[in-house]
Tab-separated table of C-alpha atoms in Angstrom:
chain	number	residue	atom	x	y	z
A	1	MET	CA	116.377	182.131	155.988
A	2	ALA	CA	112.839	180.854	155.536
A	3	GLU	CA	111.643	177.799	157.400
A	4	GLN	CA	111.591	174.566	155.359
A	5	GLY	CA	108.409	174.213	153.301
A	6	LEU	CA	105.980	171.315	153.620
A	7	LEU	CA	105.549	168.494	151.135
A	8	ILE	CA	101.803	167.929	151.138
A	9	VAL	CA	100.871	164.612	149.553
A	10	ILE	CA	97.235	164.429	148.444
A	11	SER	CA	96.327	160.838	147.768
A	12	GLY	CA	93.364	158.464	147.704
A	13	PRO	CA	91.395	156.226	145.380
A	14	SER	CA	90.502	157.301	141.860
A	15	GLY	CA	87.280	159.307	141.967
A	16	ALA	CA	87.715	160.559	145.543
A	17	GLY	CA	88.381	164.064	144.252
A	18	LYS	CA	92.142	164.515	144.796
A	19	GLY	CA	92.519	166.549	141.614
A	20	THR	CA	89.681	168.959	142.346
A	21	ILE	CA	90.973	169.573	145.875
A	22	CYS	CA	94.500	170.245	144.563
A	23	SER	CA	93.190	172.686	141.930
A	24	ARG	CA	91.214	174.581	144.575
A	25	MET	CA	94.258	174.725	146.822
A	26	MET	CA	96.421	176.071	143.992
A	27	GLU	CA	93.790	178.704	143.174
A	28	SER	CA	93.455	179.990	146.723
A	29	GLU	CA	97.068	179.707	147.930
A	30	PRO	CA	99.303	181.563	145.487
A	31	GLU	CA	102.444	180.666	147.471
A	32	LEU	CA	101.791	176.966	147.049
A	33	ARG	CA	103.834	175.111	144.433
A	34	TYR	CA	102.712	172.105	142.440
A	35	SER	CA	105.144	169.233	142.058
A	36	ILE	CA	105.860	168.574	138.376
A	37	SER	CA	106.273	164.933	137.402
A	38	ALA	CA	108.805	163.513	134.984
A	39	THR	CA	107.667	161.169	132.227
A	40	THR	CA	109.029	159.259	129.277
A	41	ARG	CA	105.823	159.590	127.290
A	42	PRO	CA	106.072	162.050	124.410
A	43	PRO	CA	104.594	165.523	124.967
A	44	ARG	CA	101.041	166.037	123.717
A	45	LYS	CA	100.153	169.075	121.670
A	46	GLY	CA	100.471	172.207	123.770
A	47	GLU	CA	102.297	170.539	126.665
A	48	VAL	CA	105.364	172.456	127.831
A	49	ASP	CA	108.512	170.806	129.208
A	50	GLY	CA	109.090	171.855	132.827
A	51	GLU	CA	105.515	173.062	133.149
A	52	ASN	CA	103.160	170.154	132.497
A	53	TYR	CA	105.883	167.532	132.860
A	54	PHE	CA	109.601	167.146	132.668
A	55	PHE	CA	109.876	165.117	129.455
A	56	LEU	CA	112.763	162.672	129.669
A	57	GLU	CA	114.261	160.068	127.372
A	58	ARG	CA	113.916	156.535	128.640
A	59	GLU	CA	117.640	156.264	129.375
A	60	GLU	CA	117.662	159.538	131.302
A	61	PHE	CA	114.735	158.349	133.428
A	62	VAL	CA	116.338	154.983	134.158
A	63	SER	CA	119.656	156.548	135.067
A	64	MET	CA	117.940	159.085	137.388
A	65	ARG	CA	115.968	156.270	138.958
A	66	GLU	CA	119.068	154.150	139.592
A	67	THR	CA	120.758	157.052	141.380
A	68	GLY	CA	117.803	157.703	143.697
A	69	GLY	CA	116.601	160.693	141.727
A	70	PHE	CA	112.887	159.932	142.229
A	71	LEU	CA	110.748	160.109	145.350
A	72	GLU	CA	108.474	157.613	143.599
A	73	TRP	CA	108.072	156.192	140.157
A	74	ALA	CA	105.726	153.882	138.257
A	75	GLU	CA	105.295	152.373	134.821
A	76	VAL	CA	101.898	153.002	133.201
A	77	TYR	CA	101.112	151.531	129.784
A	78	GLY	CA	104.808	151.224	128.995
A	79	ASN	CA	105.715	154.785	130.014
A	80	PHE	CA	107.596	155.801	133.127
A	81	TYR	CA	106.315	158.495	135.455
A	82	GLY	CA	108.098	159.811	138.531
A	83	THR	CA	108.528	162.633	141.038
A	84	PRO	CA	112.010	164.162	140.759
A	85	ARG	CA	113.488	164.431	144.238
A	86	LYS	CA	115.899	167.294	143.529
A	87	ASN	CA	113.304	169.747	142.322
A	88	VAL	CA	111.066	169.056	145.317
A	89	GLU	CA	113.920	169.457	147.788
A	90	LEU	CA	115.073	172.684	146.162
A	91	MET	CA	111.633	174.290	146.516
A	92	LEU	CA	111.189	173.030	150.093
A	93	ASN	CA	114.570	174.500	151.060
A	94	GLN	CA	113.480	177.814	149.614
A	95	GLY	CA	110.527	177.674	152.014
A	96	TYR	CA	107.802	176.856	149.490
A	97	ASP	CA	105.078	174.394	150.346
A	98	ILE	CA	104.554	171.820	147.625
A	99	ILE	CA	101.353	169.976	146.874
A	100	LEU	CA	101.573	166.630	145.160
A	101	GLU	CA	98.610	164.647	143.881
A	102	ILE	CA	99.345	160.968	143.622
A	103	ASP	CA	97.831	157.495	143.823
A	104	ILE	CA	98.268	155.311	146.886
A	105	GLN	CA	101.188	153.236	145.636
A	106	GLY	CA	103.100	156.434	144.851
A	107	ALA	CA	102.266	158.015	148.215
A	108	LEU	CA	103.528	154.961	150.094
A	109	GLN	CA	106.810	155.081	148.138
A	110	ILE	CA	107.216	158.757	149.001
A	111	LYS	CA	106.461	158.117	152.664
A	112	GLU	CA	109.337	155.654	152.800
A	113	LYS	CA	111.814	158.111	151.277
A	114	PHE	CA	110.425	161.321	152.726
A	115	PRO	CA	108.566	160.535	155.972
A	116	GLU	CA	108.523	164.223	156.972
A	117	GLY	CA	105.908	164.824	154.258
A	118	VAL	CA	102.291	165.427	155.243
A	119	PHE	CA	100.249	162.498	153.961
A	120	ILE	CA	96.560	163.199	153.415
A	121	PHE	CA	94.134	160.517	152.282
A	122	ILE	CA	91.101	161.847	150.420
A	123	GLU	CA	88.181	159.552	151.099
A	124	PRO	CA	84.894	159.428	149.210
A	125	PRO	CA	81.836	159.775	151.489
A	126	SER	CA	80.635	156.281	150.505
A	127	LEU	CA	81.339	153.515	148.018
A	128	LYS	CA	78.006	154.247	146.371
A	129	GLU	CA	78.949	157.909	145.898
A	130	LEU	CA	82.347	156.866	144.529
A	131	GLU	CA	80.652	154.651	141.934
A	132	THR	CA	78.318	157.506	140.965
A	133	ARG	CA	81.282	159.836	140.492
A	134	ILE	CA	83.280	157.390	138.383
A	135	THR	CA	80.197	156.596	136.285
A	136	LYS	CA	79.394	160.301	135.792
A	137	ARG	CA	82.797	160.937	134.248
A	138	GLY	CA	81.436	158.912	131.330
A	139	THR	CA	84.939	157.946	130.213
A	140	ASP	CA	84.988	154.397	131.539
A	141	SER	CA	83.244	151.256	130.392
A	142	LYS	CA	81.246	149.119	132.838
A	143	ASP	CA	84.185	146.723	133.163
A	144	VAL	CA	86.612	149.528	133.939
A	145	ILE	CA	84.198	150.996	136.506
A	146	ALA	CA	83.912	147.601	138.204
A	147	ARG	CA	87.702	147.285	138.277
A	148	ARG	CA	88.127	150.803	139.666
A	149	MET	CA	85.612	150.044	142.422
A	150	GLN	CA	87.445	146.851	143.337
A	151	GLU	CA	90.714	148.788	143.346
A	152	ALA	CA	89.208	151.487	145.571
A	153	SER	CA	87.999	148.897	148.071
A	154	LYS	CA	91.527	147.572	148.364
A	155	GLU	CA	93.015	151.048	148.592
A	156	LEU	CA	90.735	152.207	151.415
A	157	LYS	CA	92.590	149.834	153.712
A	158	TYR	CA	95.698	151.994	153.469
A	159	VAL	CA	94.063	154.973	155.182
A	160	THR	CA	95.788	154.124	158.477
A	161	GLU	CA	99.192	154.617	156.817
A	162	TYR	CA	98.349	158.279	156.362
A	163	ASP	CA	98.726	161.209	158.750
A	164	TYR	CA	95.260	162.530	157.970
A	165	VAL	CA	92.038	161.439	156.319
A	166	VAL	CA	89.737	164.025	154.762
A	167	VAL	CA	86.290	162.901	153.665
A	168	ASN	CA	85.394	164.659	150.428
A	169	ASP	CA	81.671	164.993	150.955
A	170	CYS	CA	81.406	168.756	150.554
A	171	LEU	CA	84.316	170.166	148.513
A	172	GLU	CA	84.490	173.456	150.448
A	173	VAL	CA	84.714	171.652	153.777
A	174	ALA	CA	87.362	169.268	152.435
A	175	VAL	CA	89.511	172.153	151.138
A	176	THR	CA	89.177	174.010	154.456
A	177	ARG	CA	90.324	170.862	156.256
A	178	VAL	CA	93.387	170.508	154.049
A	179	LYS	CA	94.219	174.171	154.727
A	180	SER	CA	93.833	173.640	158.480
A	181	ILE	CA	96.129	170.621	158.309
A	182	ILE	CA	98.806	172.779	156.682
A	183	VAL	CA	98.450	175.506	159.341
A	184	ALA	CA	98.623	172.877	162.106
A	185	GLU	CA	101.660	171.086	160.647
A	186	LYS	CA	103.515	174.393	160.541
A	187	CYS	CA	103.020	174.601	164.329
A	188	ARG	CA	104.854	171.307	164.959
A	189	PRO	CA	107.910	171.979	167.148
A	190	GLN	CA	110.076	169.630	165.058
A	191	ARG	CA	109.319	171.706	161.943
A	192	LYS	CA	109.797	175.136	163.482
A	193	ARG	CA	112.942	177.085	164.081
A	194	LEU	CA	112.601	177.343	167.865
A	195	THR	CA	114.364	180.683	168.147
A	196	LEU	CA	113.206	181.428	171.655
A	197	THR	CA	113.979	177.978	173.059
A	198	ASN	CA	117.424	178.040	171.452
A	199	GLU	CA	117.972	181.471	172.959
A	200	VAL	CA	117.267	180.336	176.514
A	201	MET	CA	119.293	177.183	175.960
A	202	GLY	CA	122.233	179.323	174.797
A	203	LYS	CA	122.308	177.752	171.324
B	1	MET	CA	77.225	157.590	168.595
B	2	ALA	CA	79.407	160.684	168.366
B	3	GLU	CA	83.116	160.377	167.818
B	4	GLN	CA	85.261	160.822	170.929
B	5	GLY	CA	85.959	164.481	171.732
B	6	LEU	CA	89.437	165.975	171.931
B	7	LEU	CA	91.208	167.010	175.109
B	8	ILE	CA	92.969	170.216	174.101
B	9	VAL	CA	95.642	171.207	176.587
B	10	ILE	CA	96.667	174.870	176.354
B	11	SER	CA	99.893	175.387	178.222
B	12	GLY	CA	102.951	177.619	178.343
B	13	PRO	CA	104.777	180.037	180.595
B	14	SER	CA	102.952	182.599	182.704
B	15	GLY	CA	102.311	185.702	180.614
B	16	ALA	CA	102.292	183.915	177.245
B	17	GLY	CA	98.557	184.478	176.940
B	18	LYS	CA	97.074	181.001	177.573
B	19	GLY	CA	94.077	182.427	179.394
B	20	THR	CA	93.172	185.000	176.744
B	21	ILE	CA	93.404	182.363	173.996
B	22	CYS	CA	91.168	179.989	175.985
B	23	SER	CA	88.579	182.722	176.592
B	24	ARG	CA	88.491	183.562	172.886
B	25	MET	CA	88.102	179.900	172.008
B	26	MET	CA	85.225	179.519	174.465
B	27	GLU	CA	83.522	182.623	173.057
B	28	SER	CA	83.728	181.511	169.443
B	29	GLU	CA	83.166	177.755	169.810
B	30	PRO	CA	79.929	177.207	171.741
B	31	GLU	CA	80.317	173.411	171.585
B	32	LEU	CA	83.650	173.560	173.379
B	33	ARG	CA	83.677	172.632	177.078
B	34	TYR	CA	86.014	174.038	179.697
B	35	SER	CA	87.564	171.607	182.134
B	36	ILE	CA	86.640	172.517	185.705
B	37	SER	CA	89.336	172.008	188.313
B	38	ALA	CA	88.901	170.643	191.803
B	39	THR	CA	90.397	172.487	194.755
B	40	THR	CA	90.593	172.294	198.520
B	41	ARG	CA	90.696	176.054	198.941
B	42	PRO	CA	87.473	177.527	200.293
B	43	PRO	CA	85.120	179.137	197.753
B	44	ARG	CA	85.442	182.897	197.375
B	45	LYS	CA	82.377	185.100	197.409
B	46	GLY	CA	80.262	184.383	194.327
B	47	GLU	CA	82.090	181.210	193.325
B	48	VAL	CA	79.784	178.333	192.528
B	49	ASP	CA	80.634	174.667	193.180
B	50	GLY	CA	80.776	172.711	189.911
B	51	GLU	CA	81.027	175.909	187.908
B	52	ASN	CA	84.163	177.806	188.973
B	53	TYR	CA	85.641	174.818	190.766
B	54	PHE	CA	84.654	171.553	192.351
B	55	PHE	CA	85.237	172.431	196.006
B	56	LEU	CA	86.474	169.415	197.931
B	57	GLU	CA	87.439	168.692	201.503
B	58	ARG	CA	91.114	167.856	201.936
B	59	GLU	CA	90.328	164.196	202.711
B	60	GLU	CA	88.117	163.863	199.635
B	61	PHE	CA	90.881	165.284	197.459
B	62	VAL	CA	93.544	162.987	198.893
B	63	SER	CA	91.344	159.927	198.553
B	64	MET	CA	90.509	160.807	194.923
B	65	ARG	CA	94.188	161.374	194.231
B	66	GLU	CA	95.211	158.000	195.726
B	67	THR	CA	92.718	156.201	193.493
B	68	GLY	CA	93.953	157.877	190.296
B	69	GLY	CA	91.069	160.310	190.172
B	70	PHE	CA	93.136	163.199	188.826
B	71	LEU	CA	94.802	163.706	185.454
B	72	GLU	CA	97.154	166.080	187.252
B	73	TRP	CA	97.346	167.776	190.600
B	74	ALA	CA	99.513	170.295	192.425
B	75	GLU	CA	99.794	171.974	195.798
B	76	VAL	CA	99.839	175.775	195.716
B	77	TYR	CA	100.211	177.761	198.951
B	78	GLY	CA	98.962	174.818	200.972
B	79	ASN	CA	95.884	174.156	198.838
B	80	PHE	CA	95.422	171.279	196.438
B	81	TYR	CA	94.309	171.787	192.850
B	82	GLY	CA	93.611	169.059	190.321
B	83	THR	CA	91.873	168.024	187.111
B	84	PRO	CA	89.257	165.328	187.813
B	85	ARG	CA	89.705	162.509	185.323
B	86	LYS	CA	86.148	161.176	185.445
B	87	ASN	CA	84.452	164.404	184.453
B	88	VAL	CA	86.844	164.913	181.522
B	89	GLU	CA	86.374	161.346	180.277
B	90	LEU	CA	82.606	161.594	180.545
B	91	MET	CA	82.472	164.720	178.372
B	92	LEU	CA	84.950	163.281	175.839
B	93	ASN	CA	82.851	160.133	175.522
B	94	GLN	CA	79.815	162.283	174.859
B	95	GLY	CA	81.762	163.754	171.937
B	96	TYR	CA	82.546	167.156	173.456
B	97	ASP	CA	85.934	168.754	172.927
B	98	ILE	CA	87.423	170.030	176.160
B	99	ILE	CA	89.857	172.879	176.522
B	100	LEU	CA	92.134	172.923	179.531
B	101	GLU	CA	94.439	175.770	180.488
B	102	ILE	CA	97.340	174.651	182.604
B	103	ASP	CA	100.967	175.304	183.498
B	104	ILE	CA	103.768	173.178	182.102
B	105	GLN	CA	104.163	170.844	185.072
B	106	GLY	CA	100.457	170.045	184.915
B	107	ALA	CA	100.496	169.504	181.157
B	108	LEU	CA	103.374	167.047	181.415
B	109	GLN	CA	101.499	165.091	184.097
B	110	ILE	CA	98.432	164.929	181.844
B	111	LYS	CA	100.509	163.827	178.869
B	112	GLU	CA	101.729	160.853	180.845
B	113	LYS	CA	98.223	159.765	181.838
B	114	PHE	CA	96.389	160.846	178.713
B	115	PRO	CA	98.802	160.871	175.758
B	116	GLU	CA	95.921	161.069	173.266
B	117	GLY	CA	95.353	164.686	174.338
B	118	VAL	CA	96.388	167.509	172.021
B	119	PHE	CA	99.208	169.416	173.712
B	120	ILE	CA	99.665	173.008	172.582
B	121	PHE	CA	102.460	175.202	173.894
B	122	ILE	CA	101.687	178.921	173.788
B	123	GLU	CA	104.919	180.810	173.280
B	124	PRO	CA	105.505	184.528	173.768
B	125	PRO	CA	107.009	186.236	170.695
B	126	SER	CA	110.149	187.151	172.661
B	127	LEU	CA	111.492	187.217	176.216
B	128	LYS	CA	111.409	190.998	176.108
B	129	GLU	CA	107.712	190.996	175.173
B	130	LEU	CA	107.015	188.461	177.929
B	131	GLU	CA	108.634	190.757	180.498
B	132	THR	CA	106.602	193.714	179.206
B	133	ARG	CA	103.375	191.704	179.556
B	134	ILE	CA	104.146	190.514	183.074
B	135	THR	CA	105.167	194.023	184.113
B	136	LYS	CA	102.032	195.551	182.571
B	137	ARG	CA	99.789	193.368	184.716
B	138	GLY	CA	101.009	195.542	187.558
B	139	THR	CA	100.302	192.824	190.115
B	140	ASP	CA	103.853	191.629	190.652
B	141	SER	CA	106.816	193.168	192.436
B	142	LYS	CA	110.196	193.446	190.682
B	143	ASP	CA	111.389	190.343	192.517
B	144	VAL	CA	108.376	188.327	191.439
B	145	ILE	CA	108.789	189.509	187.831
B	146	ALA	CA	112.437	188.437	187.851
B	147	ARG	CA	111.437	185.031	189.241
B	148	ARG	CA	108.688	184.611	186.669
B	149	MET	CA	111.137	185.441	183.874
B	150	GLN	CA	113.639	182.896	185.179
B	151	GLU	CA	110.825	180.333	185.409
B	152	ALA	CA	109.728	181.092	181.831
B	153	SER	CA	113.267	180.584	180.533
B	154	LYS	CA	113.328	177.143	182.114
B	155	GLU	CA	109.851	176.315	180.842
B	156	LEU	CA	110.584	177.224	177.217
B	157	LYS	CA	112.830	174.171	177.023
B	158	TYR	CA	109.787	171.910	177.322
B	159	VAL	CA	108.312	173.045	174.016
B	160	THR	CA	109.615	169.911	172.264
B	161	GLU	CA	107.456	167.748	174.565
B	162	TYR	CA	104.374	169.300	172.994
B	163	ASP	CA	102.496	168.366	169.818
B	164	TYR	CA	102.249	171.973	168.685
B	165	VAL	CA	103.736	175.355	169.446
B	166	VAL	CA	101.724	178.510	168.770
B	167	VAL	CA	103.501	181.847	169.007
B	168	ASN	CA	101.170	184.391	170.569
B	169	ASP	CA	102.328	187.468	168.707
B	170	CYS	CA	98.973	188.491	167.254
B	171	LEU	CA	96.045	187.104	169.280
B	172	GLU	CA	93.760	186.622	166.266
B	173	VAL	CA	96.397	184.598	164.420
B	174	ALA	CA	97.138	182.501	167.499
B	175	VAL	CA	93.444	181.689	168.000
B	176	THR	CA	93.061	180.769	164.307
B	177	ARG	CA	96.034	178.430	164.643
B	178	VAL	CA	94.560	176.701	167.660
B	179	LYS	CA	91.303	176.262	165.729
B	180	SER	CA	93.173	174.812	162.743
B	181	ILE	CA	94.988	172.380	165.035
B	182	ILE	CA	91.630	171.139	166.321
B	183	VAL	CA	90.272	170.683	162.766
B	184	ALA	CA	93.452	168.856	161.744
B	185	GLU	CA	93.497	166.554	164.774
B	186	LYS	CA	89.919	165.525	164.008
B	187	CYS	CA	91.211	164.259	160.631
B	188	ARG	CA	93.688	161.833	162.211
B	189	PRO	CA	92.816	158.272	161.149
B	190	GLN	CA	93.413	156.941	164.673
B	191	ARG	CA	90.781	159.366	166.037
B	192	LYS	CA	88.149	158.813	163.384
B	193	ARG	CA	85.590	156.126	163.075
B	194	LEU	CA	86.748	154.725	159.726
B	195	THR	CA	83.326	153.602	158.601
B	196	LEU	CA	84.274	153.137	154.969
B	197	THR	CA	87.502	151.260	155.644
B	198	ASN	CA	85.723	148.993	158.116
B	199	GLU	CA	83.042	148.382	155.508
B	200	VAL	CA	85.510	147.202	152.854
B	201	MET	CA	87.367	145.152	155.429
B	202	GLY	CA	84.112	143.481	156.413
B	203	LYS	CA	84.294	144.690	160.033
C-alpha cells in the first residue's frame, strides 16, 4: 500500500501569485492532483461538472455542510463554495498528493479540521510590488485595489499560523521552494511508514 | 544583517552513510560550514588544531564542560570529544549553516540544548544492507560487526525523536533530500525575518 499523500495548501493574499505557483506545480508534477471545489453557482459555458467544479444544488451543499462534508466553505456573492472532504481523503489514501489553492480564511478552516496538511503562505516581495501586480491585472477599480491592499495588510499577520512562508519574488525560485517543502515533508517520521524501526521493535 | 544560519545535525547508526552524505553536502554547498569537534586525544601526524579538531588539555575540556561550553560531549576510549557551543553559535549568528555529523547519543544531547537545530536521521535501506556495508569496510571483526548490528537495532528506535528521516538507499537521492530539507526549513516563519508582516503590524 502506498504511503498517505500530502494535502498541500497554497494560500496567501490576493495578488501574491498562489494561482501561478499552483499551475506551475501541476505542469511539472504529473502525479500531483488538484483539489476540485464544490459550488452552488451555475456552471458557466464550457465548465464541466467534476472537472472545474462539483456543481451542487443549494440544498445538497447545505446538507453536506451540516454533516461535516467540507474541509472549508464560504459564501461569496450569494453562492456557496467549499472543499469536499471525502474526495480529498480518498485521493490522499490512494497516495496522491493534492494541491489546494485557497484564501487565508479557507486555509485556517482547513488547518482546524486537517492539521496534518502542509500549510504554505505565499508572500509578495513587498506591499508596493503587490499593488503593482493587482493594478496590472487591470480588472479592478481604484476603490477595489485600495480595499484589496487593506485586506492584504490584515492577512499578512496570519503568516505565523502557517508551516512555511514562500516569498514570491522570482517565480522559479518560489516553485522550487514549494517542491523542496514537499520533499522535506515526505521525510517526516510521523508521515512515513517506518518499516525498519517497526521491524526492530517487533511490530 | 543575515538571517540566523541552520544547525543541521546528521545522525544515524554506524554504517548508514552519515559521513558520505556530509562530504557530498560540503562538496556541493560551498557556503556550508562543518562543525569542528574538540578532543583531548593528542593530534595525529598531519592533524591541524582548529581544522581537524580543537585539541584541548583534559583540564581545559573539563572546565569548558562544567560551564556549559559543549552542545554534547562523550568519552571514547578514555578521551573526551565534544561540540563547542560558542563556535557553533558564532557561525550561526553570522548566517552560516553548519552541518554536524554525530551519533545518536550526541544528537539527542544537542536536541536538548539546541532544539532549534534540524535533526536528520540517516537510515539504512535494510538491516541486511547495513550488515553488508559494515562487513565491506573490512575493518571490523565478526564480533564487532555483531555488536554494531545490535547497536543499530537499538538506535533505529530513536528515529521518531528526529525532525526528518532520510533513507540512504541511493546516495544521490539522499543528498537531494537533505538539501530539500534545508531549503524547506529556511521557509519556516519562526526562522525568517518577517519583514513584511512586521511592516504591516507597525513593528
